[in-house]
Amino acid sequence: METFEKRWEKAGLSDDYVFCKVMLKPELCKRMLELILNVKISRIEYVEEQKTIDIKKDSRGIRLDIYVCDEEETVYNVEIQTRNTRELSKRSRYYQALIDLHLLRKGVHYKSLNRSFVIFICTFDVFGAGRHLYTFENICKEEPAILLGDGTTKIFLNTQGTQDDVSPELKAFLNFVAGEKSEDPFVQQLDEEIRHIKSNEEWRREYMTIQELNQEMRDEGIEIGRKEGRAEERTAMIRNVLYTLKNAEQTAKMLRIDAADVWSVVKAERIPVDDYPN
């Protein structure tokens, strides 16, 4: 079995923890956005790691990997996704909705809602067309040239793309997310920052603690799952893990149980999770 130490040594940019730490550097986050959107950004005004948006106590909150705003007050949410949970399209819709609600709660009028981008960097092809980049904006079905103009864009990147549809720099970045190094200057910067992160003892301990907690919950879940007739105890374990991870699919994977069992607990007990389908 792979040790936590070995996992830490091998973790690259596709690791959620490492990705969030790397993107704490504004210049790296800014450059990544410039490559994805093919625009120039003067500066990133703030960077917030793992931002949590909870509208009210009984609503389903979300934890965002990267949530940044540029000099034009355009909002960018960037997520790393290594598992195809078959619901990313609807999750992007939910993330967009909560971001808008969060902005409105701060007193923004409808007409002044920030332009926003919800971006998923995936290690798989969500739509199966072989593209590295899929960009979605709302258009008129009858008149495709007419844009709704609501200021929202959803982007899905694919590290496994086969088409020649993005710049060499963006392709090098996506290849690096997939684990392939190169001489590309930005990739070199990212690689150097990852080495710096790996040398941080506090972050190493934090990573180990998270991994150990996950393993403990997984082991306990497996043991409970083996005991027949212990429905209440099993439900309690599912509930506890759900409140920790706030993600039904991740809970199912951690406990090695059917996702349907987890969703039944979510729905029966109205537990807030960030991957609830709309």
PDB file of C-alpha atoms in Angstrom, residues 22-222:
ATOM      1  CA  VAL A  22       0.428  26.748  -5.828  1.00  0.00           C
ATOM      2  CA  MET A  23      -2.339  29.137  -6.829  1.00  0.00           C
ATOM      3  CA  LEU A  24      -1.893  31.132  -3.634  1.00  0.00           C
ATOM      4  CA  LYS A  25       0.815  32.943  -5.605  1.00  0.00           C
ATOM      5  CA  PRO A  26      -1.075  35.687  -7.515  1.00  0.00           C
ATOM      6  CA  GLU A  27       1.390  35.778 -10.412  1.00  0.00           C
ATOM      7  CA  LEU A  28       0.929  32.055 -11.079  1.00  0.00           C
ATOM      8  CA  CYS A  29      -2.844  32.200 -10.766  1.00  0.00           C
ATOM      9  CA  LYS A  30      -2.953  35.255 -13.046  1.00  0.00           C
ATOM     10  CA  ARG A  31      -0.808  33.575 -15.693  1.00  0.00           C
ATOM     11  CA  MET A  32      -2.961  30.449 -15.606  1.00  0.00           C
ATOM     12  CA  LEU A  33      -6.101  32.520 -16.206  1.00  0.00           C
ATOM     13  CA  GLU A  34      -4.425  34.415 -19.031  1.00  0.00           C
ATOM     14  CA  LEU A  35      -3.548  31.148 -20.779  1.00  0.00           C
ATOM     15  CA  ILE A  36      -7.033  29.698 -20.360  1.00  0.00           C
ATOM     16  CA  LEU A  37      -8.908  32.819 -21.452  1.00  0.00           C
ATOM     17  CA  ASN A  38      -6.325  34.167 -23.905  1.00  0.00           C
ATOM     18  CA  VAL A  39      -6.520  37.648 -22.358  1.00  0.00           C
ATOM     19  CA  LYS A  40      -4.190  39.934 -20.435  1.00  0.00           C
ATOM     20  CA  ILE A  41      -4.959  40.546 -16.761  1.00  0.00           C
ATOM     21  CA  SER A  42      -3.238  43.469 -15.064  1.00  0.00           C
ATOM     22  CA  ARG A  43      -3.414  42.091 -11.584  1.00  0.00           C
ATOM     23  CA  ILE A  44      -5.256  39.738  -9.248  1.00  0.00           C
ATOM     24  CA  GLU A  45      -6.817  41.792  -6.496  1.00  0.00           C
ATOM     25  CA  TYR A  46      -7.207  38.941  -4.031  1.00  0.00           C
ATOM     26  CA  VAL A  47      -6.679  35.245  -3.840  1.00  0.00           C
ATOM     27  CA  GLU A  48      -8.609  33.106  -1.386  1.00  0.00           C
ATOM     28  CA  GLU A  49      -7.845  29.440  -0.806  1.00  0.00           C
ATOM     29  CA  GLN A  50     -10.780  27.035  -0.442  1.00  0.00           C
ATOM     30  CA  LYS A  51     -13.404  29.787  -0.157  1.00  0.00           C
ATOM     31  CA  THR A  52     -16.628  28.585   1.417  1.00  0.00           C
ATOM     32  CA  ILE A  53     -19.935  30.102   0.312  1.00  0.00           C
ATOM     33  CA  ASP A  54     -22.888  29.414   2.608  1.00  0.00           C
ATOM     34  CA  ILE A  55     -25.989  31.462   1.872  1.00  0.00           C
ATOM     35  CA  LYS A  56     -27.939  30.251   4.900  1.00  0.00           C
ATOM     36  CA  LYS A  57     -27.777  27.443   7.421  1.00  0.00           C
ATOM     37  CA  ASP A  58     -30.173  25.086   5.651  1.00  0.00           C
ATOM     38  CA  SER A  59     -28.782  25.677   2.132  1.00  0.00           C
ATOM     39  CA  ARG A  60     -26.150  23.594   0.388  1.00  0.00           C
ATOM     40  CA  GLY A  61     -22.848  25.425   0.686  1.00  0.00           C
ATOM     41  CA  ILE A  62     -19.834  24.979  -1.573  1.00  0.00           C
ATOM     42  CA  ARG A  63     -16.088  25.048  -1.064  1.00  0.00           C
ATOM     43  CA  LEU A  64     -14.255  26.595  -3.986  1.00  0.00           C
ATOM     44  CA  ASP A  65     -10.658  25.632  -4.793  1.00  0.00           C
ATOM     45  CA  ILE A  66      -9.702  29.034  -6.224  1.00  0.00           C
ATOM     46  CA  TYR A  67     -11.834  32.188  -6.044  1.00  0.00           C
ATOM     47  CA  VAL A  68     -10.169  35.326  -7.371  1.00  0.00           C
ATOM     48  CA  CYS A  69     -11.105  38.736  -8.709  1.00  0.00           C
ATOM     49  CA  ASP A  70      -9.200  40.914 -11.178  1.00  0.00           C
ATOM     50  CA  GLU A  71      -8.880  44.688 -11.595  1.00  0.00           C
ATOM     51  CA  GLU A  72     -12.171  44.781 -13.526  1.00  0.00           C
ATOM     52  CA  GLU A  73     -13.903  42.951 -10.637  1.00  0.00           C
ATOM     53  CA  THR A  74     -14.428  39.913 -12.845  1.00  0.00           C
ATOM     54  CA  VAL A  75     -14.796  36.822 -10.644  1.00  0.00           C
ATOM     55  CA  TYR A  76     -12.991  33.573 -11.450  1.00  0.00           C
ATOM     56  CA  ASN A  77     -13.669  30.215  -9.809  1.00  0.00           C
ATOM     57  CA  VAL A  78     -11.192  27.474 -10.794  1.00  0.00           C
ATOM     58  CA  GLU A  79     -11.542  23.827  -9.766  1.00  0.00           C
ATOM     59  CA  ILE A  80      -9.315  20.772 -10.267  1.00  0.00           C
ATOM     60  CA  GLN A  81     -11.329  17.634 -11.084  1.00  0.00           C
ATOM     61  CA  THR A  82      -9.711  14.187 -11.331  1.00  0.00           C
ATOM     62  CA  ARG A  83     -12.848  12.023 -11.156  1.00  0.00           C
ATOM     63  CA  ASN A  84     -15.631  12.009 -13.711  1.00  0.00           C
ATOM     64  CA  THR A  85     -18.678  12.124 -11.455  1.00  0.00           C
ATOM     65  CA  ARG A  86     -20.993  12.630 -14.453  1.00  0.00           C
ATOM     66  CA  GLU A  87     -22.515  15.779 -12.976  1.00  0.00           C
ATOM     67  CA  LEU A  88     -20.006  18.537 -13.668  1.00  0.00           C
ATOM     68  CA  SER A  89     -22.354  20.414 -15.995  1.00  0.00           C
ATOM     69  CA  LYS A  90     -24.990  20.759 -13.293  1.00  0.00           C
ATOM     70  CA  ARG A  91     -22.376  21.424 -10.642  1.00  0.00           C
ATOM     71  CA  SER A  92     -21.095  24.355 -12.706  1.00  0.00           C
ATOM     72  CA  ARG A  93     -24.665  25.680 -12.782  1.00  0.00           C
ATOM     73  CA  TYR A  94     -24.947  25.400  -9.005  1.00  0.00           C
ATOM     74  CA  TYR A  95     -21.565  27.039  -8.393  1.00  0.00           C
ATOM     75  CA  GLN A  96     -22.528  29.922 -10.658  1.00  0.00           C
ATOM     76  CA  ALA A  97     -25.829  30.379  -8.843  1.00  0.00           C
ATOM     77  CA  LEU A  98     -24.239  30.492  -5.397  1.00  0.00           C
ATOM     78  CA  ILE A  99     -21.524  32.888  -6.534  1.00  0.00           C
ATOM     79  CA  ASP A 100     -24.244  35.241  -7.811  1.00  0.00           C
ATOM     80  CA  LEU A 101     -26.227  34.899  -4.592  1.00  0.00           C
ATOM     81  CA  HIS A 102     -23.086  35.636  -2.611  1.00  0.00           C
ATOM     82  CA  LEU A 103     -22.483  38.812  -4.629  1.00  0.00           C
ATOM     83  CA  LEU A 104     -26.119  39.914  -4.319  1.00  0.00           C
ATOM     84  CA  ARG A 105     -25.999  39.379  -0.573  1.00  0.00           C
ATOM     85  CA  LYS A 106     -23.195  41.946  -0.478  1.00  0.00           C
ATOM     86  CA  GLY A 107     -25.544  44.544  -1.969  1.00  0.00           C
ATOM     87  CA  VAL A 108     -24.826  44.256  -5.682  1.00  0.00           C
ATOM     88  CA  HIS A 109     -27.771  45.172  -7.935  1.00  0.00           C
ATOM     89  CA  TYR A 110     -28.780  42.713 -10.668  1.00  0.00           C
ATOM     90  CA  LYS A 111     -27.501  44.974 -13.433  1.00  0.00           C
ATOM     91  CA  SER A 112     -24.184  45.345 -11.617  1.00  0.00           C
ATOM     92  CA  LEU A 113     -23.505  41.627 -11.114  1.00  0.00           C
ATOM     93  CA  ASN A 114     -19.849  40.865 -11.769  1.00  0.00           C
ATOM     94  CA  ARG A 115     -18.795  39.103 -14.939  1.00  0.00           C
ATOM     95  CA  SER A 116     -17.830  35.614 -13.828  1.00  0.00           C
ATOM     96  CA  PHE A 117     -16.100  32.466 -15.014  1.00  0.00           C
ATOM     97  CA  VAL A 118     -16.542  28.975 -13.556  1.00  0.00           C
ATOM     98  CA  ILE A 119     -13.615  26.851 -14.752  1.00  0.00           C
ATOM     99  CA  PHE A 120     -13.039  23.116 -14.291  1.00  0.00           C
ATOM    100  CA  ILE A 121      -9.587  21.713 -15.103  1.00  0.00           C
ATOM    101  CA  CYS A 122     -10.288  18.016 -15.707  1.00  0.00           C
ATOM    102  CA  THR A 123      -7.956  15.061 -16.197  1.00  0.00           C
ATOM    103  CA  PHE A 124     -10.585  13.486 -18.472  1.00  0.00           C
ATOM    104  CA  ASP A 125     -12.758  14.525 -21.417  1.00  0.00           C
ATOM    105  CA  VAL A 126     -16.153  15.582 -20.031  1.00  0.00           C
ATOM    106  CA  PHE A 127     -17.820  15.796 -23.439  1.00  0.00           C
ATOM    107  CA  GLY A 128     -15.857  13.231 -25.450  1.00  0.00           C
ATOM    108  CA  ALA A 129     -15.028  15.412 -28.474  1.00  0.00           C
ATOM    109  CA  GLY A 130     -11.259  15.357 -27.988  1.00  0.00           C
ATOM    110  CA  ARG A 131     -10.991  19.083 -27.317  1.00  0.00           C
ATOM    111  CA  HIS A 132      -8.648  20.600 -24.745  1.00  0.00           C
ATOM    112  CA  LEU A 133     -11.086  23.443 -24.118  1.00  0.00           C
ATOM    113  CA  TYR A 134     -14.890  23.666 -24.031  1.00  0.00           C
ATOM    114  CA  THR A 135     -16.395  27.134 -23.494  1.00  0.00           C
ATOM    115  CA  PHE A 136     -20.096  27.692 -22.799  1.00  0.00           C
ATOM    116  CA  GLU A 137     -22.113  30.905 -22.872  1.00  0.00           C
ATOM    117  CA  ASN A 138     -25.872  31.345 -23.070  1.00  0.00           C
ATOM    118  CA  ILE A 139     -27.117  31.927 -26.635  1.00  0.00           C
ATOM    119  CA  CYS A 140     -30.478  32.143 -28.350  1.00  0.00           C
ATOM    120  CA  LYS A 141     -31.461  28.755 -29.776  1.00  0.00           C
ATOM    121  CA  GLU A 142     -33.365  30.325 -32.655  1.00  0.00           C
ATOM    122  CA  GLU A 143     -30.727  32.991 -33.354  1.00  0.00           C
ATOM    123  CA  PRO A 144     -27.307  31.591 -32.334  1.00  0.00           C
ATOM    124  CA  ALA A 145     -25.632  34.912 -33.102  1.00  0.00           C
ATOM    125  CA  ILE A 146     -27.582  36.513 -30.229  1.00  0.00           C
ATOM    126  CA  LEU A 147     -25.910  36.162 -26.834  1.00  0.00           C
ATOM    127  CA  LEU A 148     -27.960  36.425 -23.663  1.00  0.00           C
ATOM    128  CA  GLY A 149     -25.287  38.720 -22.265  1.00  0.00           C
ATOM    129  CA  ASP A 150     -25.701  37.659 -18.644  1.00  0.00           C
ATOM    130  CA  GLY A 151     -21.950  37.924 -18.067  1.00  0.00           C
ATOM    131  CA  THR A 152     -21.418  34.255 -17.187  1.00  0.00           C
ATOM    132  CA  THR A 153     -19.051  31.775 -18.812  1.00  0.00           C
ATOM    133  CA  LYS A 154     -18.386  28.132 -17.966  1.00  0.00           C
ATOM    134  CA  ILE A 155     -15.181  26.471 -19.158  1.00  0.00           C
ATOM    135  CA  PHE A 156     -14.125  22.827 -19.025  1.00  0.00           C
ATOM    136  CA  LEU A 157     -10.484  21.989 -19.767  1.00  0.00           C
ATOM    137  CA  ASN A 158      -9.325  18.485 -20.667  1.00  0.00           C
ATOM    138  CA  THR A 159      -5.743  17.289 -20.107  1.00  0.00           C
ATOM    139  CA  GLN A 160      -6.407  14.345 -22.476  1.00  0.00           C
ATOM    140  CA  GLY A 161      -7.359  16.467 -25.500  1.00  0.00           C
ATOM    141  CA  THR A 162      -6.275  15.317 -28.954  1.00  0.00           C
ATOM    142  CA  GLN A 163      -7.234  18.304 -31.119  1.00  0.00           C
ATOM    143  CA  ASP A 164      -4.897  21.154 -32.014  1.00  0.00           C
ATOM    144  CA  ASP A 165      -7.251  23.717 -30.500  1.00  0.00           C
ATOM    145  CA  VAL A 166      -5.250  25.629 -27.886  1.00  0.00           C
ATOM    146  CA  SER A 167      -1.959  27.491 -27.695  1.00  0.00           C
ATOM    147  CA  PRO A 168       1.280  25.538 -27.137  1.00  0.00           C
ATOM    148  CA  GLU A 169       1.591  27.244 -23.738  1.00  0.00           C
ATOM    149  CA  LEU A 170      -1.858  26.143 -22.586  1.00  0.00           C
ATOM    150  CA  LYS A 171      -1.241  22.638 -23.917  1.00  0.00           C
ATOM    151  CA  ALA A 172       2.033  22.510 -21.956  1.00  0.00           C
ATOM    152  CA  PHE A 173       0.158  23.591 -18.818  1.00  0.00           C
ATOM    153  CA  LEU A 174      -2.509  20.903 -19.292  1.00  0.00           C
ATOM    154  CA  ASN A 175       0.164  18.292 -19.951  1.00  0.00           C
ATOM    155  CA  PHE A 176       1.834  19.338 -16.701  1.00  0.00           C
ATOM    156  CA  VAL A 177      -1.429  18.888 -14.823  1.00  0.00           C
ATOM    157  CA  ALA A 178      -1.469  15.376 -16.299  1.00  0.00           C
ATOM    158  CA  GLY A 179       2.057  14.789 -14.969  1.00  0.00           C
ATOM    159  CA  GLU A 180       4.216  15.634 -18.006  1.00  0.00           C
ATOM    160  CA  LYS A 181       7.042  18.133 -17.497  1.00  0.00           C
ATOM    161  CA  SER A 182       8.513  20.331 -20.217  1.00  0.00           C
ATOM    162  CA  GLU A 183      10.832  23.275 -20.806  1.00  0.00           C
ATOM    163  CA  ASP A 184       7.902  25.682 -21.065  1.00  0.00           C
ATOM    164  CA  PRO A 185       8.698  28.713 -18.832  1.00  0.00           C
ATOM    165  CA  PHE A 186       5.361  28.670 -17.016  1.00  0.00           C
ATOM    166  CA  VAL A 187       5.599  24.931 -16.416  1.00  0.00           C
ATOM    167  CA  GLN A 188       9.082  25.489 -14.996  1.00  0.00           C
ATOM    168  CA  GLN A 189       7.701  28.124 -12.610  1.00  0.00           C
ATOM    169  CA  LEU A 190       4.926  25.787 -11.489  1.00  0.00           C
ATOM    170  CA  ASP A 191       7.358  22.929 -10.974  1.00  0.00           C
ATOM    171  CA  GLU A 192       9.630  25.155  -8.899  1.00  0.00           C
ATOM    172  CA  GLU A 193       6.705  26.289  -6.751  1.00  0.00           C
ATOM    173  CA  ILE A 194       5.632  22.683  -6.154  1.00  0.00           C
ATOM    174  CA  ARG A 195       9.162  21.862  -4.979  1.00  0.00           C
ATOM    175  CA  HIS A 196       8.960  24.849  -2.634  1.00  0.00           C
ATOM    176  CA  ILE A 197       5.629  23.605  -1.272  1.00  0.00           C
ATOM    177  CA  LYS A 198       7.043  20.120  -0.742  1.00  0.00           C
ATOM    178  CA  SER A 199       9.854  21.627   1.361  1.00  0.00           C
ATOM    179  CA  ASN A 200       7.361  23.270   3.731  1.00  0.00           C
ATOM    180  CA  GLU A 201       7.174  21.064   6.809  1.00  0.00           C
ATOM    181  CA  GLU A 202       3.966  22.639   8.099  1.00  0.00           C
ATOM    182  CA  TRP A 203       2.154  21.939   4.819  1.00  0.00           C
ATOM    183  CA  ARG A 204       3.549  18.398   4.725  1.00  0.00           C
ATOM    184  CA  ARG A 205       2.129  17.738   8.201  1.00  0.00           C
ATOM    185  CA  GLU A 206      -1.198  19.303   7.208  1.00  0.00           C
ATOM    186  CA  TYR A 207      -1.366  17.072   4.129  1.00  0.00           C
ATOM    187  CA  MET A 208      -0.551  13.986   6.227  1.00  0.00           C
ATOM    188  CA  THR A 209      -3.216  14.888   8.772  1.00  0.00           C
ATOM    189  CA  ILE A 210      -5.856  15.187   6.051  1.00  0.00           C
ATOM    190  CA  GLN A 211      -4.799  11.869   4.527  1.00  0.00           C
ATOM    191  CA  GLU A 212      -4.821  10.114   7.898  1.00  0.00           C
ATOM    192  CA  LEU A 213      -8.286  11.453   8.707  1.00  0.00           C
ATOM    193  CA  ASN A 214      -9.573  10.277   5.353  1.00  0.00           C
ATOM    194  CA  GLN A 215      -8.040   6.826   5.883  1.00  0.00           C
ATOM    195  CA  GLU A 216      -9.502   6.521   9.374  1.00  0.00           C
ATOM    196  CA  MET A 217     -12.972   7.361   8.117  1.00  0.00           C
ATOM    197  CA  ARG A 218     -12.556   4.977   5.194  1.00  0.00           C
ATOM    198  CA  ASP A 219     -11.391   2.115   7.428  1.00  0.00           C
ATOM    199  CA  GLU A 220     -14.168   2.693   9.919  1.00  0.00           C
ATOM    200  CA  GLY A 221     -16.706   2.825   7.112  1.00  0.00           C
ATOM    201  CA  ILE A 222     -15.452  -0.457   5.652  1.00  0.00           C
TER     202      ILE A 222
END
